[in-house]
Each structure stands twice: as C-alpha cells, then as structure tokens.
PDB file of N, CA and C in Angstrom:
ATOM      1  N   MET K  14      21.446 -23.701  -7.371  1.00 56.00           N
ATOM      2  CA  MET K  14      21.630 -22.302  -7.672  1.00 56.00           C
ATOM      3  C   MET K  14      21.616 -22.133  -9.191  1.00 56.00           C
ATOM      4  N   ALA K  15      20.802 -21.250  -9.675  1.00 66.00           N
ATOM      5  CA  ALA K  15      20.677 -21.023 -11.119  1.00 66.00           C
ATOM      6  C   ALA K  15      21.892 -20.263 -11.643  1.00 66.00           C
ATOM      7  N   LYS K  16      22.248 -20.613 -12.864  1.00 79.00           N
ATOM      8  CA  LYS K  16      23.374 -19.925 -13.496  1.00 79.00           C
ATOM      9  C   LYS K  16      22.942 -18.508 -13.851  1.00 79.00           C
ATOM     10  N   TRP K  17      23.788 -17.550 -13.536  1.00 80.00           N
ATOM     11  CA  TRP K  17      23.482 -16.157 -13.821  1.00 80.00           C
ATOM     12  C   TRP K  17      23.784 -15.852 -15.276  1.00 80.00           C
ATOM     13  N   THR K  18      22.848 -15.239 -15.944  1.00 79.00           N
ATOM     14  CA  THR K  18      23.075 -14.817 -17.331  1.00 79.00           C
ATOM     15  C   THR K  18      22.749 -13.335 -17.438  1.00 79.00           C
ATOM     16  N   PRO K  19      23.590 -12.592 -18.159  1.00 76.00           N
ATOM     17  CA  PRO K  19      23.322 -11.151 -18.268  1.00 76.00           C
ATOM     18  C   PRO K  19      22.051 -10.892 -19.073  1.00 76.00           C
ATOM     19  N   LYS K  20      21.336  -9.858 -18.702  1.00 82.00           N
ATOM     20  CA  LYS K  20      20.089  -9.523 -19.362  1.00 82.00           C
ATOM     21  C   LYS K  20      20.274  -8.464 -20.456  1.00 82.00           C
ATOM     22  N   HIS K  21      21.470  -7.927 -20.579  1.00 85.00           N
ATOM     23  CA  HIS K  21      21.724  -6.900 -21.593  1.00 85.00           C
ATOM     24  C   HIS K  21      23.172  -6.996 -22.059  1.00 85.00           C
ATOM     25  N   GLU K  22      23.461  -6.342 -23.165  1.00 87.00           N
ATOM     26  CA  GLU K  22      24.821  -6.341 -23.709  1.00 87.00           C
ATOM     27  C   GLU K  22      25.746  -5.529 -22.801  1.00 87.00           C
ATOM     28  N   ALA K  23      26.973  -5.965 -22.725  1.00 82.00           N
ATOM     29  CA  ALA K  23      27.961  -5.205 -21.966  1.00 82.00           C
ATOM     30  C   ALA K  23      28.314  -3.941 -22.744  1.00 82.00           C
ATOM     31  N   PRO K  24      28.522  -2.838 -22.045  1.00 83.00           N
ATOM     32  CA  PRO K  24      28.880  -1.605 -22.759  1.00 83.00           C
ATOM     33  C   PRO K  24      30.287  -1.703 -23.340  1.00 83.00           C
ATOM     34  N   GLU K  25      30.531  -0.910 -24.370  1.00 86.00           N
ATOM     35  CA  GLU K  25      31.867  -0.859 -24.959  1.00 86.00           C
ATOM     36  C   GLU K  25      32.827  -0.254 -23.945  1.00 86.00           C
ATOM     37  N   PRO K  26      34.080  -0.705 -23.929  1.00 80.00           N
ATOM     38  CA  PRO K  26      35.044  -0.110 -23.003  1.00 80.00           C
ATOM     39  C   PRO K  26      35.298   1.356 -23.364  1.00 80.00           C
ATOM     40  N   LEU K  27      35.511   2.151 -22.346  1.00 78.00           N
ATOM     41  CA  LEU K  27      35.801   3.557 -22.574  1.00 78.00           C
ATOM     42  C   LEU K  27      37.249   3.708 -23.031  1.00 78.00           C
ATOM     43  N   GLU K  28      37.452   4.501 -24.039  1.00 81.00           N
ATOM     44  CA  GLU K  28      38.807   4.795 -24.492  1.00 81.00           C
ATOM     45  C   GLU K  28      39.073   6.261 -24.197  1.00 81.00           C
ATOM     46  N   GLY K  29      40.284   6.561 -23.908  1.00 86.00           N
ATOM     47  CA  GLY K  29      40.661   7.934 -23.607  1.00 86.00           C
ATOM     48  C   GLY K  29      42.163   7.994 -23.427  1.00 86.00           C
ATOM     49  N   PRO K  30      42.630   9.005 -22.752  1.00 91.00           N
ATOM     50  CA  PRO K  30      44.076   9.147 -22.537  1.00 91.00           C
ATOM     51  C   PRO K  30      44.558   8.192 -21.432  1.00 91.00           C
ATOM     52  N   VAL K  31      44.582   6.913 -21.753  1.00 90.00           N
ATOM     53  CA  VAL K  31      44.878   5.889 -20.754  1.00 90.00           C
ATOM     54  C   VAL K  31      46.294   6.048 -20.204  1.00 90.00           C
ATOM     55  N   VAL K  32      47.276   6.263 -21.070  1.00 93.00           N
ATOM     56  CA  VAL K  32      48.665   6.391 -20.616  1.00 93.00           C
ATOM     57  C   VAL K  32      48.792   7.591 -19.677  1.00 93.00           C
ATOM     58  N   ALA K  33      48.186   8.708 -20.042  1.00 95.00           N
ATOM     59  CA  ALA K  33      48.249   9.904 -19.191  1.00 95.00           C
ATOM     60  C   ALA K  33      47.565   9.673 -17.849  1.00 95.00           C
ATOM     61  N   THR K  34      46.448   8.956 -17.863  1.00 95.00           N
ATOM     62  CA  THR K  34      45.713   8.685 -16.628  1.00 95.00           C
ATOM     63  C   THR K  34      46.545   7.813 -15.682  1.00 95.00           C
ATOM     64  N   ILE K  35      47.131   6.760 -16.208  1.00 96.00           N
ATOM     65  CA  ILE K  35      47.948   5.865 -15.379  1.00 96.00           C
ATOM     66  C   ILE K  35      49.197   6.587 -14.876  1.00 96.00           C
ATOM     67  N   THR K  36      49.807   7.394 -15.746  1.00 97.00           N
ATOM     68  CA  THR K  36      50.998   8.149 -15.346  1.00 97.00           C
ATOM     69  C   THR K  36      50.647   9.138 -14.239  1.00 97.00           C
ATOM     70  N   GLY K  37      49.532   9.839 -14.387  1.00 97.00           N
ATOM     71  CA  GLY K  37      49.103  10.777 -13.352  1.00 97.00           C
ATOM     72  C   GLY K  37      48.850  10.091 -12.016  1.00 97.00           C
ATOM     73  N   GLY K  38      48.183   8.953 -12.061  1.00 97.00           N
ATOM     74  CA  GLY K  38      47.930   8.202 -10.835  1.00 97.00           C
ATOM     75  C   GLY K  38      49.208   7.722 -10.178  1.00 97.00           C
ATOM     76  N   THR K  39      50.169   7.285 -10.979  1.00 98.00           N
ATOM     77  CA  THR K  39      51.451   6.820 -10.453  1.00 98.00           C
ATOM     78  C   THR K  39      52.194   7.968  -9.776  1.00 98.00           C
ATOM     79  N   ILE K  40      52.162   9.138 -10.406  1.00 98.00           N
ATOM     80  CA  ILE K  40      52.826  10.307  -9.812  1.00 98.00           C
ATOM     81  C   ILE K  40      52.172  10.662  -8.481  1.00 98.00           C
ATOM     82  N   ILE K  41      50.863  10.611  -8.422  1.00 98.00           N
ATOM     83  CA  ILE K  41      50.161  10.915  -7.168  1.00 98.00           C
ATOM     84  C   ILE K  41      50.570   9.941  -6.068  1.00 98.00           C
ATOM     85  N   TRP K  42      50.601   8.642  -6.376  1.00 98.00           N
ATOM     86  CA  TRP K  42      51.022   7.645  -5.375  1.00 98.00           C
ATOM     87  C   TRP K  42      52.436   7.938  -4.877  1.00 98.00           C
ATOM     88  N   PHE K  43      53.347   8.277  -5.813  1.00 98.00           N
ATOM     89  CA  PHE K  43      54.737   8.525  -5.418  1.00 98.00           C
ATOM     90  C   PHE K  43      54.850   9.804  -4.583  1.00 98.00           C
ATOM     91  N   VAL K  44      54.113  10.841  -4.935  1.00 98.00           N
ATOM     92  CA  VAL K  44      54.125  12.079  -4.145  1.00 98.00           C
ATOM     93  C   VAL K  44      53.586  11.812  -2.747  1.00 98.00           C
ATOM     94  N   LEU K  45      52.523  11.030  -2.652  1.00 98.00           N
ATOM     95  CA  LEU K  45      51.986  10.675  -1.336  1.00 98.00           C
ATOM     96  C   LEU K  45      53.020   9.909  -0.506  1.00 98.00           C
ATOM     97  N   PHE K  46      53.751   9.006  -1.158  1.00 98.00           N
ATOM     98  CA  PHE K  46      54.812   8.278  -0.456  1.00 98.00           C
ATOM     99  C   PHE K  46      55.857   9.254   0.072  1.00 98.00           C
ATOM    100  N   LEU K  47      56.339  10.158  -0.802  1.00 98.00           N
ATOM    101  CA  LEU K  47      57.370  11.120  -0.395  1.00 98.00           C
ATOM    102  C   LEU K  47      56.874  12.044   0.719  1.00 98.00           C
ATOM    103  N   ALA K  48      55.594  12.393   0.695  1.00 98.00           N
ATOM    104  CA  ALA K  48      55.035  13.263   1.729  1.00 98.00           C
ATOM    105  C   ALA K  48      54.963  12.559   3.083  1.00 98.00           C
ATOM    106  N   GLN K  49      54.853  11.242   3.079  1.00 98.00           N
ATOM    107  CA  GLN K  49      54.710  10.507   4.339  1.00 98.00           C
ATOM    108  C   GLN K  49      56.044  10.065   4.934  1.00 98.00           C
ATOM    109  N   VAL K  50      57.075   9.967   4.110  1.00 97.00           N
ATOM    110  CA  VAL K  50      58.368   9.467   4.599  1.00 97.00           C
ATOM    111  C   VAL K  50      58.906  10.286   5.780  1.00 97.00           C
ATOM    112  N   PRO K  51      58.843  11.625   5.757  1.00 98.00           N
ATOM    113  CA  PRO K  51      59.356  12.370   6.921  1.00 98.00           C
ATOM    114  C   PRO K  51      58.609  12.066   8.218  1.00 98.00           C
ATOM    115  N   PHE K  52      57.412  11.558   8.124  1.00 98.00           N
ATOM    116  CA  PHE K  52      56.602  11.260   9.305  1.00 98.00           C
ATOM    117  C   PHE K  52      56.578   9.767   9.627  1.00 98.00           C
ATOM    118  N   TYR K  53      57.563   9.032   9.118  1.00 97.00           N
ATOM    119  CA  TYR K  53      57.574   7.576   9.296  1.00 97.00           C
ATOM    120  C   TYR K  53      57.501   7.193  10.776  1.00 97.00           C
ATOM    121  N   GLY K  54      58.210   7.922  11.623  1.00 97.00           N
ATOM    122  CA  GLY K  54      58.186   7.636  13.063  1.00 97.00           C
ATOM    123  C   GLY K  54      56.793   7.761  13.649  1.00 97.00           C
ATOM    124  N   TRP K  55      56.065   8.782  13.217  1.00 97.00           N
ATOM    125  CA  TRP K  55      54.700   8.975  13.692  1.00 97.00           C
ATOM    126  C   TRP K  55      53.835   7.786  13.293  1.00 97.00           C
ATOM    127  N   PHE K  56      53.977   7.363  12.026  1.00 97.00           N
ATOM    128  CA  PHE K  56      53.210   6.206  11.555  1.00 97.00           C
ATOM    129  C   PHE K  56      53.615   4.938  12.318  1.00 97.00           C
ATOM    130  N   ALA K  57      54.921   4.783  12.557  1.00 97.00           N
ATOM    131  CA  ALA K  57      55.415   3.588  13.270  1.00 97.00           C
ATOM    132  C   ALA K  57      54.889   3.547  14.704  1.00 97.00           C
ATOM    133  N   ASP K  58      54.853   4.700  15.374  1.00 97.00           N
ATOM    134  CA  ASP K  58      54.356   4.750  16.758  1.00 97.00           C
ATOM    135  C   ASP K  58      52.892   4.308  16.852  1.00 97.00           C
ATOM    136  N   ARG K  59      52.145   4.497  15.813  1.00 97.00           N
ATOM    137  CA  ARG K  59      50.719   4.167  15.817  1.00 97.00           C
ATOM    138  C   ARG K  59      50.413   2.891  15.031  1.00 97.00           C
ATOM    139  N   ASP K  60      51.456   2.171  14.661  1.00 97.00           N
ATOM    140  CA  ASP K  60      51.322   0.925  13.898  1.00 97.00           C
ATOM    141  C   ASP K  60      50.553   1.154  12.590  1.00 97.00           C
ATOM    142  N   LEU K  61      50.905   2.251  11.897  1.00 97.00           N
ATOM    143  CA  LEU K  61      50.248   2.602  10.644  1.00 97.00           C
ATOM    144  C   LEU K  61      51.241   2.704   9.488  1.00 97.00           C
ATOM    145  N   THR K  62      52.367   2.021   9.594  1.00 97.00           N
ATOM    146  CA  THR K  62      53.369   2.120   8.523  1.00 97.00           C
ATOM    147  C   THR K  62      52.862   1.550   7.206  1.00 97.00           C
ATOM    148  N   TRP K  63      51.805   0.764   7.266  1.00 97.00           N
ATOM    149  CA  TRP K  63      51.256   0.213   6.025  1.00 97.00           C
ATOM    150  C   TRP K  63      50.774   1.325   5.099  1.00 97.00           C
ATOM    151  N   TRP K  64      50.414   2.501   5.658  1.00 97.00           N
ATOM    152  CA  TRP K  64      50.020   3.624   4.811  1.00 97.00           C
ATOM    153  C   TRP K  64      51.167   4.029   3.899  1.00 97.00           C
ATOM    154  N   VAL K  65      52.371   4.127   4.482  1.00 97.00           N
ATOM    155  CA  VAL K  65      53.553   4.537   3.716  1.00 97.00           C
ATOM    156  C   VAL K  65      53.842   3.506   2.636  1.00 97.00           C
ATOM    157  N   TRP K  66      53.857   2.234   3.018  1.00 98.00           N
ATOM    158  CA  TRP K  66      54.218   1.175   2.071  1.00 98.00           C
ATOM    159  C   TRP K  66      53.138   0.955   1.018  1.00 98.00           C
ATOM    160  N   THR K  67      51.889   1.270   1.340  1.00 98.00           N
ATOM    161  CA  THR K  67      50.827   1.179   0.339  1.00 98.00           C
ATOM    162  C   THR K  67      51.061   2.199  -0.769  1.00 98.00           C
ATOM    163  N   CYS K  68      51.476   3.403  -0.401  1.00 98.00           N
ATOM    164  CA  CYS K  68      51.761   4.433  -1.409  1.00 98.00           C
ATOM    165  C   CYS K  68      52.932   4.014  -2.292  1.00 98.00           C
ATOM    166  N   LEU K  69      53.965   3.426  -1.693  1.00 98.00           N
ATOM    167  CA  LEU K  69      55.101   2.966  -2.496  1.00 98.00           C
ATOM    168  C   LEU K  69      54.683   1.823  -3.417  1.00 98.00           C
ATOM    169  N   ALA K  70      53.860   0.920  -2.902  1.00 98.00           N
ATOM    170  CA  ALA K  70      53.367  -0.180  -3.744  1.00 98.00           C
ATOM    171  C   ALA K  70      52.503   0.363  -4.882  1.00 98.00           C
ATOM    172  N   GLY K  71      51.688   1.372  -4.615  1.00 98.00           N
ATOM    173  CA  GLY K  71      50.880   1.989  -5.656  1.00 98.00           C
ATOM    174  C   GLY K  71      51.743   2.596  -6.747  1.00 98.00           C
ATOM    175  N   ALA K  72      52.837   3.237  -6.348  1.00 98.00           N
ATOM    176  CA  ALA K  72      53.753   3.823  -7.333  1.00 98.00           C
ATOM    177  C   ALA K  72      54.441   2.723  -8.144  1.00 98.00           C
ATOM    178  N   GLY K  73      54.863   1.655  -7.476  1.00 98.00           N
ATOM    179  CA  GLY K  73      55.519   0.551  -8.181  1.00 98.00           C
ATOM    180  C   GLY K  73      54.582  -0.150  -9.152  1.00 98.00           C
ATOM    181  N   LEU K  74      53.374  -0.415  -8.706  1.00 98.00           N
ATOM    182  CA  LEU K  74      52.394  -1.041  -9.597  1.00 98.00           C
ATOM    183  C   LEU K  74      52.006  -0.098 -10.724  1.00 98.00           C
ATOM    184  N   GLY K  75      52.013   1.197 -10.432  1.00 98.00           N
ATOM    185  CA  GLY K  75      51.744   2.175 -11.472  1.00 98.00           C
ATOM    186  C   GLY K  75      52.793   2.136 -12.569  1.00 98.00           C
ATOM    187  N   LEU K  76      54.068   1.917 -12.204  1.00 98.00           N
ATOM    188  CA  LEU K  76      55.121   1.799 -13.216  1.00 98.00           C
ATOM    189  C   LEU K  76      54.861   0.603 -14.127  1.00 98.00           C
ATOM    190  N   ILE K  77      54.425  -0.492 -13.524  1.00 98.00           N
ATOM    191  CA  ILE K  77      54.067  -1.667 -14.332  1.00 98.00           C
ATOM    192  C   ILE K  77      52.874  -1.323 -15.221  1.00 98.00           C
ATOM    193  N   GLY K  78      51.911  -0.580 -14.673  1.00 97.00           N
ATOM    194  CA  GLY K  78      50.743  -0.167 -15.442  1.00 97.00           C
ATOM    195  C   GLY K  78      51.106   0.729 -16.613  1.00 97.00           C
ATOM    196  N   ILE K  79      52.050   1.652 -16.407  1.00 97.00           N
ATOM    197  CA  ILE K  79      52.491   2.523 -17.495  1.00 97.00           C
ATOM    198  C   ILE K  79      53.104   1.682 -18.608  1.00 97.00           C
ATOM    199  N   TRP K  80      53.955   0.756 -18.235  1.00 98.00           N
ATOM    200  CA  TRP K  80      54.589  -0.121 -19.227  1.00 98.00           C
ATOM    201  C   TRP K  80      53.519  -0.883 -20.009  1.00 98.00           C
ATOM    202  N   TYR K  81      52.543  -1.426 -19.291  1.00 97.00           N
ATOM    203  CA  TYR K  81      51.500  -2.229 -19.912  1.00 97.00           C
ATOM    204  C   TYR K  81      50.650  -1.406 -20.882  1.00 97.00           C
ATOM    205  N   VAL K  82      50.176  -0.240 -20.437  1.00 94.00           N
ATOM    206  CA  VAL K  82      49.278   0.525 -21.298  1.00 94.00           C
ATOM    207  C   VAL K  82      50.019   1.129 -22.490  1.00 94.00           C
ATOM    208  N   ARG K  83      51.313   1.410 -22.351  1.00 95.00           N
ATOM    209  CA  ARG K  83      52.081   1.898 -23.504  1.00 95.00           C
ATOM    210  C   ARG K  83      52.207   0.797 -24.548  1.00 95.00           C
ATOM    211  N   LYS K  84      52.485  -0.438 -24.093  1.00 96.00           N
ATOM    212  CA  LYS K  84      52.554  -1.579 -25.017  1.00 96.00           C
ATOM    213  C   LYS K  84      51.193  -1.815 -25.669  1.00 96.00           C
ATOM    214  N   ARG K  85      50.135  -1.721 -24.886  1.00 92.00           N
ATOM    215  CA  ARG K  85      48.779  -1.924 -25.405  1.00 92.00           C
ATOM    216  C   ARG K  85      48.444  -0.859 -26.445  1.00 92.00           C
ATOM    217  N   ASP K  86      48.758   0.386 -26.136  1.00 91.00           N
ATOM    218  CA  ASP K  86      48.513   1.485 -27.061  1.00 91.00           C
ATOM    219  C   ASP K  86      49.261   1.277 -28.373  1.00 91.00           C
ATOM    220  N   ALA K  87      50.522   0.853 -28.268  1.00 92.00           N
ATOM    221  CA  ALA K  87      51.317   0.605 -29.473  1.00 92.00           C
ATOM    222  C   ALA K  87      50.716  -0.539 -30.289  1.00 92.00           C
ATOM    223  N   ALA K  88      50.247  -1.591 -29.627  1.00 91.00           N
ATOM    224  CA  ALA K  88      49.647  -2.728 -30.330  1.00 91.00           C
ATOM    225  C   ALA K  88      48.351  -2.314 -31.028  1.00 91.00           C
ATOM    226  N   ILE K  89      47.550  -1.475 -30.387  1.00 88.00           N
ATOM    227  CA  ILE K  89      46.302  -1.003 -31.000  1.00 88.00           C
ATOM    228  C   ILE K  89      46.622  -0.170 -32.239  1.00 88.00           C
ATOM    229  N   LYS K  90      47.620   0.692 -32.148  1.00 89.00           N
ATOM    230  CA  LYS K  90      47.995   1.524 -33.300  1.00 89.00           C
ATOM    231  C   LYS K  90      48.561   0.675 -34.426  1.00 89.00           C
ATOM    232  N   ARG K  91      49.354  -0.356 -34.081  1.00 91.00           N
ATOM    233  CA  ARG K  91      49.882  -1.280 -35.098  1.00 91.00           C
ATOM    234  C   ARG K  91      48.745  -2.006 -35.806  1.00 91.00           C
ATOM    235  N   ALA K  92      47.788  -2.465 -35.036  1.00 91.00           N
ATOM    236  CA  ALA K  92      46.648  -3.192 -35.605  1.00 91.00           C
ATOM    237  C   ALA K  92      45.819  -2.281 -36.515  1.00 91.00           C
ATOM    238  N   ALA K  93      45.684  -1.030 -36.134  1.00 89.00           N
ATOM    239  CA  ALA K  93      44.925  -0.088 -36.949  1.00 89.00           C
ATOM    240  C   ALA K  93      45.628   0.186 -38.279  1.00 89.00           C
ATOM    241  N   ARG K  94      46.950   0.158 -38.274  1.00 89.00           N
ATOM    242  CA  ARG K  94      47.716   0.361 -39.502  1.00 89.00           C
ATOM    243  C   ARG K  94      47.757  -0.886 -40.364  1.00 89.00           C
ATOM    244  N   GLY K  95      47.453  -2.027 -39.762  1.00 84.00           N
ATOM    245  CA  GLY K  95      47.495  -3.295 -40.493  1.00 84.00           C
ATOM    246  C   GLY K  95      48.826  -3.997 -40.361  1.00 84.00           C
ATOM    247  N   ASP K  96      49.684  -3.515 -39.476  1.00 71.00           N
ATOM    248  CA  ASP K  96      50.973  -4.136 -39.176  1.00 71.00           C
ATOM    249  C   ASP K  96      50.762  -5.219 -38.119  1.00 71.00           C
ATOM    250  N   HIS K  97      50.807  -6.466 -38.491  1.00 64.00           N
ATOM    251  CA  HIS K  97      50.575  -7.534 -37.507  1.00 64.00           C
ATOM    252  C   HIS K  97      51.856  -8.249 -37.149  1.00 64.00           C
ATOM    253  N   ALA K  98      52.953  -7.546 -37.106  1.00 58.00           N
ATOM    254  CA  ALA K  98      54.257  -8.168 -36.812  1.00 58.00           C
ATOM    255  C   ALA K  98      54.546  -8.196 -35.350  1.00 58.00           C
TER     256      ALA K  98
END
C-alpha cells in the first residue's frame, strides 16, 4: 500500500468567536437534557435513555471545552503581547 501524501497545502484554521460558539453549544446540550428529563419514563419504556444521557454528556464535555478554549484564547493573547510566562 502506497503512503498517502497530500497534494496541496492544508488551509489555515478558521478563527472566530470560539468561546462563544462552544458556550452556545454547551447551553443547547444542557437545554436538550432538561427538556428530556420530564419524559425519562417514556425514553426508558422504549430503551432510549441513551438520548437523555448523551445530552448530559454533551453538556459536560462542553464545560471542559469552554475551559480549554478560554485557556487557549488567553495563551494566544499572551503570545501576541510577547508575554511568554
């Protein structure tokens, strides 16, 4: 099997309101979780409780994502200022 080599340069990563995007996504996951909790019995009767727990996991991972992108944003701003501490 031949080794795969890219035929073109990789595009630059997109920059934008990363913290806001991750925060918005986390809020959506948590709202979806809260919307499904009253119907937990319905989900349990149909063996679909994983839907509820997936939303909670999305919210939890989103919290980790918020922490990560805030630290990343701060590091980028520090580097731009020339503060390498």
